[in-house]
PDB file of C-alpha atoms in Angstrom:
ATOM      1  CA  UNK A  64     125.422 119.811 100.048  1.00 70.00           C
ATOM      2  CA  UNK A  65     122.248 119.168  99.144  1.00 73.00           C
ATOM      3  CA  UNK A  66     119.221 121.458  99.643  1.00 84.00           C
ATOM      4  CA  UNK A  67     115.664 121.485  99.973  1.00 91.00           C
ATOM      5  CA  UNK A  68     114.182 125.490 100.929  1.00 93.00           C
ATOM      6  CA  UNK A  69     110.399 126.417 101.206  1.00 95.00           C
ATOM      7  CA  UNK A  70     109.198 129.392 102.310  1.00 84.00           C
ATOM      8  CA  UNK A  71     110.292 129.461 106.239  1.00 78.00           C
ATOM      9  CA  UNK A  72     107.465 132.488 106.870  1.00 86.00           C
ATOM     10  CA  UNK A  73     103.805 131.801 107.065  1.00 92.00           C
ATOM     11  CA  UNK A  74     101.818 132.535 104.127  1.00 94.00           C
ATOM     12  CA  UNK A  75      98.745 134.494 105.087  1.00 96.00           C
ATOM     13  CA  UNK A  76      95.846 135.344 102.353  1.00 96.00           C
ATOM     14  CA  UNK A  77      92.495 135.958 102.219  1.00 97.00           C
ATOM     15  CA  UNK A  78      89.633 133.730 101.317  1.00 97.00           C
ATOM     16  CA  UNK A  79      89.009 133.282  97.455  1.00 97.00           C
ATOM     17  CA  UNK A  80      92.760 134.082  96.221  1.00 97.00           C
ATOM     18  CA  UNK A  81      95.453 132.080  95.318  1.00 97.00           C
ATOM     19  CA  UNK A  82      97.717 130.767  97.471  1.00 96.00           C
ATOM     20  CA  UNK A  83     101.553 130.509  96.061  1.00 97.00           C
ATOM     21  CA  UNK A  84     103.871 128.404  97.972  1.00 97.00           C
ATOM     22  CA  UNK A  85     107.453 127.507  97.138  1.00 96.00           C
ATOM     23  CA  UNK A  86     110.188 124.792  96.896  1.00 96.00           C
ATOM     24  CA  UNK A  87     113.883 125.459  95.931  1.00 95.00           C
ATOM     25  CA  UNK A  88     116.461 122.517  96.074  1.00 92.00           C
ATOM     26  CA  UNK A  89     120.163 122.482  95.226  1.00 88.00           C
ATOM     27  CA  UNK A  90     122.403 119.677  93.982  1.00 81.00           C
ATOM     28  CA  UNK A  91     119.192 117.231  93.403  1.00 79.00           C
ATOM     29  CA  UNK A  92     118.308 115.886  90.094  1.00 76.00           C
ATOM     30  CA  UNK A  93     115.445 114.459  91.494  1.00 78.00           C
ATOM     31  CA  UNK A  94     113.457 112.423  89.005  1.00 76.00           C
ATOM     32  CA  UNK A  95     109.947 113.570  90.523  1.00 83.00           C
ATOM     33  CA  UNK A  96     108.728 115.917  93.380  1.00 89.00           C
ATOM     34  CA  UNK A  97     105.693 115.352  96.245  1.00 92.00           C
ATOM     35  CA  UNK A  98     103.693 117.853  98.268  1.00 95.00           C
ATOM     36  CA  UNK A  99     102.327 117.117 101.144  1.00 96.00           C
ATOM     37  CA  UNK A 100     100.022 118.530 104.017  1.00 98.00           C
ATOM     38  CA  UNK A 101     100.309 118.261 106.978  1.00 97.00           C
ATOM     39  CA  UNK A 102      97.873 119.579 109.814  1.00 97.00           C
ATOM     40  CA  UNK A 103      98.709 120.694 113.246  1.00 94.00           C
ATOM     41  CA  UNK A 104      98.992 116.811 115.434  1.00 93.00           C
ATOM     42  CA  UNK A 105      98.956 115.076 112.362  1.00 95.00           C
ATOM     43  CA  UNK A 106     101.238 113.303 110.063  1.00 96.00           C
ATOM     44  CA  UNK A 107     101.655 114.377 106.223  1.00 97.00           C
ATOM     45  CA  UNK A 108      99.229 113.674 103.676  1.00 96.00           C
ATOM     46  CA  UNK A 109     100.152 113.080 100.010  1.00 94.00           C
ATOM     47  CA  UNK A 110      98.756 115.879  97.938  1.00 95.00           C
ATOM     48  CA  UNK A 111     100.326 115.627  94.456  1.00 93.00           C
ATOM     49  CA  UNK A 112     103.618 114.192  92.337  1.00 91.00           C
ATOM     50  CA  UNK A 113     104.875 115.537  90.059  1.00 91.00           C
ATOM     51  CA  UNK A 114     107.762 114.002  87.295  1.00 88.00           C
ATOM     52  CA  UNK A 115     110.762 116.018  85.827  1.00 85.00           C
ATOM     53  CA  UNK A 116     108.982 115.455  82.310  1.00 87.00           C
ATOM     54  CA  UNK A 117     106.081 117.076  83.333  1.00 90.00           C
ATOM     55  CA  UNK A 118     105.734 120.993  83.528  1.00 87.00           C
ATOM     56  CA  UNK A 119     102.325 121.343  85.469  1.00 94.00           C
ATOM     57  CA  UNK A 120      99.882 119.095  87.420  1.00 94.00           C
ATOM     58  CA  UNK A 121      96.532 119.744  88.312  1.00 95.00           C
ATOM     59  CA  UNK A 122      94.329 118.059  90.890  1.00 94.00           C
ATOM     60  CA  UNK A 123      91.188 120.092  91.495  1.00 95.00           C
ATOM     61  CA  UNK A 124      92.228 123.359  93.178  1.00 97.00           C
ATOM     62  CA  UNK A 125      95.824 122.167  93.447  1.00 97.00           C
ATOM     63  CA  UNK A 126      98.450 123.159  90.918  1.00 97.00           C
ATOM     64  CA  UNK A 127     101.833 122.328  90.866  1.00 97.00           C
ATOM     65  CA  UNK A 128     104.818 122.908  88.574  1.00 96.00           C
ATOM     66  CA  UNK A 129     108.395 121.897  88.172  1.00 93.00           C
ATOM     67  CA  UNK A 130     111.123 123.691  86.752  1.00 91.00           C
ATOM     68  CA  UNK A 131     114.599 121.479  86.585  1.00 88.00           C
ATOM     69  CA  UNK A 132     115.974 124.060  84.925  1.00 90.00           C
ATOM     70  CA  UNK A 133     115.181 126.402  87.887  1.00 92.00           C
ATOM     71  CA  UNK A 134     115.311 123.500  90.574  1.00 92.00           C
ATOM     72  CA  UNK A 135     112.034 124.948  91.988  1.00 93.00           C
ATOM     73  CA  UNK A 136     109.109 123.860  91.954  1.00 95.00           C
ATOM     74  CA  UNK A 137     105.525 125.744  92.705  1.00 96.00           C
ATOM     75  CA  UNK A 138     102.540 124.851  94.289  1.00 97.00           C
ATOM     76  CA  UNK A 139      99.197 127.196  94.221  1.00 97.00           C
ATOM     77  CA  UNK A 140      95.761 126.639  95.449  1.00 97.00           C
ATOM     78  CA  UNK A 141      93.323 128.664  93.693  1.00 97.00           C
ATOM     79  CA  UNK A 142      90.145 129.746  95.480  1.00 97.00           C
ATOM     80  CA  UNK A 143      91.681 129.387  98.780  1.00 97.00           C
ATOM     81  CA  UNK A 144      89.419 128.787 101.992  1.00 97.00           C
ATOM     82  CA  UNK A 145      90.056 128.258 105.576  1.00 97.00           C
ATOM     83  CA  UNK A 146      89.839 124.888 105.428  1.00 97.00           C
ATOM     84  CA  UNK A 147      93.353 124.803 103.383  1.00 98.00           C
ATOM     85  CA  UNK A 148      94.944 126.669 106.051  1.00 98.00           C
ATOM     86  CA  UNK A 149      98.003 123.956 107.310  1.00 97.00           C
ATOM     87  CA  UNK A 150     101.426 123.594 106.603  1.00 97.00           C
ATOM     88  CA  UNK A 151     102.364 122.429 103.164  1.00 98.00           C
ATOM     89  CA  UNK A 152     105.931 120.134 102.531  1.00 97.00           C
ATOM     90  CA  UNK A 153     108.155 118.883  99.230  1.00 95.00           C
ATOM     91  CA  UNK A 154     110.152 116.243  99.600  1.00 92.00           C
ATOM     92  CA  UNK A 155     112.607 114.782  96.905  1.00 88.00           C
ATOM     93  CA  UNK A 156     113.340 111.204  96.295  1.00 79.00           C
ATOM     94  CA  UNK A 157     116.929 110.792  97.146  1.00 69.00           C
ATOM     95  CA  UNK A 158     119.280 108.347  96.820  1.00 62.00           C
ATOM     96  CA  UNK A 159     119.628 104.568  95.909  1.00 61.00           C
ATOM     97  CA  UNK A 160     116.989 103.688  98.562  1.00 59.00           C
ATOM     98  CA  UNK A 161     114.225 105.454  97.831  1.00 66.00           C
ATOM     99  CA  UNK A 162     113.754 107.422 100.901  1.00 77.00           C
ATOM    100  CA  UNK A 163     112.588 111.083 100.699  1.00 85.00           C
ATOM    101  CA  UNK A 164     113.816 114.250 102.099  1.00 88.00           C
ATOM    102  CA  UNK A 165     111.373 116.946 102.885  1.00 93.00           C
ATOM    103  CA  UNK A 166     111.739 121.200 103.129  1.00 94.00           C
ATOM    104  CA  UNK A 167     110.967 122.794 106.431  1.00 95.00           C
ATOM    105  CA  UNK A 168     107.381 123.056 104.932  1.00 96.00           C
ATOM    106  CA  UNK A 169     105.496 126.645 104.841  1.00 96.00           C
ATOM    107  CA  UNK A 170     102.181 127.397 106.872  1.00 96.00           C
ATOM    108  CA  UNK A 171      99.279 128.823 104.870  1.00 97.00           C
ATOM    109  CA  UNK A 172      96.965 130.640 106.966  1.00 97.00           C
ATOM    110  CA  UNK A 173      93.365 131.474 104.615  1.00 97.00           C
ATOM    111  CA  UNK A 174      91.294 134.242 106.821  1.00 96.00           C
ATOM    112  CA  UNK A 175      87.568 134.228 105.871  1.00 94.00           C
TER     113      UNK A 175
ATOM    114  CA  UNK B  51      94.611  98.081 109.096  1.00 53.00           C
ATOM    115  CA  UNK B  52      93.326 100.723 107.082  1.00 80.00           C
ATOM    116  CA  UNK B  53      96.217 103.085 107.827  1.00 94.00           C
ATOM    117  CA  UNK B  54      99.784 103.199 109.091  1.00 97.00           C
ATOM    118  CA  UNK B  55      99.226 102.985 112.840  1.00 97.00           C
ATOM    119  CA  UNK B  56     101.412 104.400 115.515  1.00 98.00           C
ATOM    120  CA  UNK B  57     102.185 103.384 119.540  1.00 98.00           C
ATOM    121  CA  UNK B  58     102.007 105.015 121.781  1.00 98.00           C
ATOM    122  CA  UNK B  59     100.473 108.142 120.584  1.00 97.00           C
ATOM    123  CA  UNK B  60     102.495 110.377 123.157  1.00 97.00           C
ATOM    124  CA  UNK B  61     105.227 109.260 126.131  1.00 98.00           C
ATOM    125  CA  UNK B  62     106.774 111.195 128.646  1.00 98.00           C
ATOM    126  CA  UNK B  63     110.353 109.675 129.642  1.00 98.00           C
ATOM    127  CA  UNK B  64     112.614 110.651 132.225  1.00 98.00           C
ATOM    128  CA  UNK B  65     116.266 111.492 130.977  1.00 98.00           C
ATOM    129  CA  UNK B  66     118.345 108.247 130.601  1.00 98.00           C
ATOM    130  CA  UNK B  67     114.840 106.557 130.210  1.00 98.00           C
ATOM    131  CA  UNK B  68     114.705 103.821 127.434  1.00 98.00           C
ATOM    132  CA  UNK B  69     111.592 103.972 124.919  1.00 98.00           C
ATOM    133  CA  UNK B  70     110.584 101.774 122.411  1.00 98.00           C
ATOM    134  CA  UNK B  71     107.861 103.048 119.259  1.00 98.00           C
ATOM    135  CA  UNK B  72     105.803 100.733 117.658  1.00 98.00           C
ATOM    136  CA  UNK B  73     104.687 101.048 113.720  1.00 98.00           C
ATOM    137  CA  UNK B  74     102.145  98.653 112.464  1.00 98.00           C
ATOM    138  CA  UNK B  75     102.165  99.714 108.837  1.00 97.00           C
ATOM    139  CA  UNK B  76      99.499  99.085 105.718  1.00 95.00           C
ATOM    140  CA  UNK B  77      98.834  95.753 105.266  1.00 94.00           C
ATOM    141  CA  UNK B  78     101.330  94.449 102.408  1.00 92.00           C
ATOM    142  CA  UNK B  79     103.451  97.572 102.955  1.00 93.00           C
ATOM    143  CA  UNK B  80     107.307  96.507 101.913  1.00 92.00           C
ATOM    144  CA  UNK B  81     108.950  99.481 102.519  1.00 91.00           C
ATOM    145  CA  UNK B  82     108.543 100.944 106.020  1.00 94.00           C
ATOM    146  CA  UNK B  83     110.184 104.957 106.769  1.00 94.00           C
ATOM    147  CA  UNK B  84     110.809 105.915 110.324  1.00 97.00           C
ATOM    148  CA  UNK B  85     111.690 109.536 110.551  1.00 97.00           C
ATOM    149  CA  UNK B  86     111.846 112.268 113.487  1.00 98.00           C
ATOM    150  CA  UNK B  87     109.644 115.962 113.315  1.00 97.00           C
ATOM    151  CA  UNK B  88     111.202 118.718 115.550  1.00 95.00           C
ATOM    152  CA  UNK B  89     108.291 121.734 116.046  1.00 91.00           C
ATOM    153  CA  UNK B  90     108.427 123.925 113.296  1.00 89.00           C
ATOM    154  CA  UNK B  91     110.648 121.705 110.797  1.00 93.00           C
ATOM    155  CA  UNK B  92     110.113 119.033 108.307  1.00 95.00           C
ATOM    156  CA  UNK B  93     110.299 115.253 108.965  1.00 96.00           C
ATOM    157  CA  UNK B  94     113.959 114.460 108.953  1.00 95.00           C
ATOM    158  CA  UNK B  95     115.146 111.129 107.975  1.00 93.00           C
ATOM    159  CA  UNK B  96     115.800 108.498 110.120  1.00 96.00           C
ATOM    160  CA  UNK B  97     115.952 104.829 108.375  1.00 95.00           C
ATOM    161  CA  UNK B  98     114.237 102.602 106.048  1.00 92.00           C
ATOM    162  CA  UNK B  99     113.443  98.938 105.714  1.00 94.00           C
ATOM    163  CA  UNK B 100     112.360  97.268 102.436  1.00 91.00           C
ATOM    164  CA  UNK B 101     110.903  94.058 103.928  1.00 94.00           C
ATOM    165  CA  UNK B 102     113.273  92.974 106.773  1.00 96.00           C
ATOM    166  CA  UNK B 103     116.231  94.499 105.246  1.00 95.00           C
ATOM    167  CA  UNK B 104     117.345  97.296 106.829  1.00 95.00           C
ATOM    168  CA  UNK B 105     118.525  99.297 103.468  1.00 91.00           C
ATOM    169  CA  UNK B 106     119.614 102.757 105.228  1.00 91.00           C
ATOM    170  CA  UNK B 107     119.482 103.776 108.631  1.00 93.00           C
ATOM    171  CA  UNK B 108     122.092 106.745 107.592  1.00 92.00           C
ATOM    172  CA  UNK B 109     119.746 109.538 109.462  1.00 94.00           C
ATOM    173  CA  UNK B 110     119.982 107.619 112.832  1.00 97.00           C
ATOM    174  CA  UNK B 111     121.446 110.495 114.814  1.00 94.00           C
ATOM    175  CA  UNK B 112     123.828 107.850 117.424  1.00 94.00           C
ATOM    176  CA  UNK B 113     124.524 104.694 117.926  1.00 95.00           C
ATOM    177  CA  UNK B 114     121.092 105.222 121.064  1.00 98.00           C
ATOM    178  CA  UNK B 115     118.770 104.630 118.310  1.00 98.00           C
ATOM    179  CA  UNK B 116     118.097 101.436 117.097  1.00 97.00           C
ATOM    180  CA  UNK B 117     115.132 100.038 114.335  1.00 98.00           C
ATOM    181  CA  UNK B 118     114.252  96.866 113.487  1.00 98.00           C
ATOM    182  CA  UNK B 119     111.531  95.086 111.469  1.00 97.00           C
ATOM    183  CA  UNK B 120     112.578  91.131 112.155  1.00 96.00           C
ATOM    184  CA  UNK B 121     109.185  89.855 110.057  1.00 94.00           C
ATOM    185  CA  UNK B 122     109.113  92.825 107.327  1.00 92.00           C
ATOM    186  CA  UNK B 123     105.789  93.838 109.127  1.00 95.00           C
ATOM    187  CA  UNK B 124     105.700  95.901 112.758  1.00 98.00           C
ATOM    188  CA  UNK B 125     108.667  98.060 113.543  1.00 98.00           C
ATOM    189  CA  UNK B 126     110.119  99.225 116.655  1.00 98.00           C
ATOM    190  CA  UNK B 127     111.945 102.818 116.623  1.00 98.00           C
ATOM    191  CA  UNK B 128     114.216 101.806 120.046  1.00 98.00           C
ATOM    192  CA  UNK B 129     115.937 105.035 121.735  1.00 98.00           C
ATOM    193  CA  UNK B 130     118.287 104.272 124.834  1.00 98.00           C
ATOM    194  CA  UNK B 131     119.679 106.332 127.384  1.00 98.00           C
ATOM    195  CA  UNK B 132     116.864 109.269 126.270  1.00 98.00           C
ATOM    196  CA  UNK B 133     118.551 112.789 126.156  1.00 97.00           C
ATOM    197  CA  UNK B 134     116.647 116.101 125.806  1.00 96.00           C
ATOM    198  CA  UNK B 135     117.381 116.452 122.343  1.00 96.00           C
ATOM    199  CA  UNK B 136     115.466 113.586 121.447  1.00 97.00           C
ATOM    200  CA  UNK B 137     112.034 115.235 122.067  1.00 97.00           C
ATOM    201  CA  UNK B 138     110.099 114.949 119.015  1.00 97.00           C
ATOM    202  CA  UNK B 139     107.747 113.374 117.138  1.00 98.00           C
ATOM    203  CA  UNK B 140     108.825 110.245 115.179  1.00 98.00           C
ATOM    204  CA  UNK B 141     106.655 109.460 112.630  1.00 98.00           C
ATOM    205  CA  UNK B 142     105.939 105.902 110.598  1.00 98.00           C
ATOM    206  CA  UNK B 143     105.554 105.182 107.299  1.00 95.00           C
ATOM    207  CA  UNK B 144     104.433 102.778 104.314  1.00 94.00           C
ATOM    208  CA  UNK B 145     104.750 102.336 100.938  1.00 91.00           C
ATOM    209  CA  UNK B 146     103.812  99.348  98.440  1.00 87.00           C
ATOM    210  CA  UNK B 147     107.455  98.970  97.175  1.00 75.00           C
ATOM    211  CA  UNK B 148     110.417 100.963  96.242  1.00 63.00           C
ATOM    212  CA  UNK B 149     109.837 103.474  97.903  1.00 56.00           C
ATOM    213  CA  UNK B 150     109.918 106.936  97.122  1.00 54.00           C
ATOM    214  CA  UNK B 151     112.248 106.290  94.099  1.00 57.00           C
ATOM    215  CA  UNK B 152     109.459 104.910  92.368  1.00 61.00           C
ATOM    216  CA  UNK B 153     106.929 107.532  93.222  1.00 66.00           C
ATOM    217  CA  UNK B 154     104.828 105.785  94.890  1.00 74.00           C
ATOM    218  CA  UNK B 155     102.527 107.411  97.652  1.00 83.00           C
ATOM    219  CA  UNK B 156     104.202 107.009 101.047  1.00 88.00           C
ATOM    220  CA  UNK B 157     101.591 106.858 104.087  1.00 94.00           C
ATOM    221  CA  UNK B 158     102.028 108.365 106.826  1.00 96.00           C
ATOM    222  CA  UNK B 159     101.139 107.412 110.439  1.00 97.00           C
ATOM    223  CA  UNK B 160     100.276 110.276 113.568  1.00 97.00           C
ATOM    224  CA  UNK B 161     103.389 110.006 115.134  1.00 97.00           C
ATOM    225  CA  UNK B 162     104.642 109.529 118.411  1.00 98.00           C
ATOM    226  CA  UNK B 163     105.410 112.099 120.486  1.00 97.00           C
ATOM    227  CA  UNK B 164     108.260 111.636 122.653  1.00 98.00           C
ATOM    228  CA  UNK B 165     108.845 114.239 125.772  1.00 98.00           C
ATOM    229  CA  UNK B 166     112.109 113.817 127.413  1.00 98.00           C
ATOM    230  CA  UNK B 167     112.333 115.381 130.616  1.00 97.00           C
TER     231      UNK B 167
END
């Protein structure tokens, strides 16, 4: 069946590193991949896509990279702060319809 | 509206209660998401509507819940006969077109948080 994992256990770092978060999927060949954030309350927020052709994506502190090789994909926030602290989601196109299917999502927690 | 925009923001029903959620999407949105947040887990999948069309409503969990979009615009998210389980949050969204097959960013709204007690 198909799969979408993330990290289940919150991430906690310290202010200034880099934050390394996860996605694994199985039986996808998904032609692109989306992280989101999503704060306690709130709904997601669209962070970054990223396409099978493309190995690495930056958006300011954001970095993301895709592996279909691997089926994994990683997403990293350098210079970390408190204010990134939230829980972070994939999700995979899937299907004919265009709907996506997210991972459980894993909580970064950045401590000053 | 500027964003996807969700009613009401929380509701307490009583067990067998009916409940209707309203989603006023972006303005020119055609493709409209419904999908359902238990704490601690992703958004799960509930249905989507490309216009008026109804495309897939394969994550509807019974035959209780019940979506419709009759002018391609607002959507209601109807649960009958509310059970326990149910509590959640259901959250709305929008895209321009095609959905996420096309890549395009999906909005989301708040969510509605249901309570079923």
């Amino acid at each position: 069946s198909q799969k979408i994992e993330q990290n289940s256990e919150a991430l906690n770092i310290q202010e200034g590193k880099t934050a390394t978060l996860t996605c694994n999927y199985t039986n996808y060949s998904p032609a692109y991949l989306q992280w989101y954030r999503q704060d306690p309350g709130r709904g997601p927020v669209f962070l970054l896509l990223i396409r099978e052709n493309e190995k690495e994506k930056r958006k300011e502190r954001l970095k993301v990279t895709f592996d279909t090789t691997l089926k994994q994909s990683l997403f990293h926030i350098t210079a970390s702060q408190p204010a990134d602290s939230a829980t972070y989601l994939c999700a995979l196109y899937s299907g004919n319809t265009g709907k996506l299917i997210f991972g459980q999502g894993t909580t970064l927690q950045v401590k000053p | 509206g500027a964003g996807v925009s969700q009613s009401p923001r929380y509701k307490v029903a009583k067990r067998g209660q009916d409940v209707a959620l309203r989603c006023d999407p972006i303005s020119g949105h055609v493709s409209l998401f419904w999908y359902q947040q238990a704490l601690g887990q992703g958004p799960e999948f509930l249905t989507y509507f490309q216009n008026e069309a109804q495309l897939d409503k394969s994550g509807l969990p019974s035959d209780r819940f019940f979506a419709e979009r009759p002018e391609g615009s607002v959507s209601t998210l109807k649960i009958q006969r509310t059970q326990q389980e149910d509590s959640a949050v259901y959250l709305c969204a929008s895209t321009l077109t095609g959905g996420g097959r096309r890549g395009n960013t999906i909005y989301f709204g708040e969510g509605s948080w249901l309570t079923v007690v």
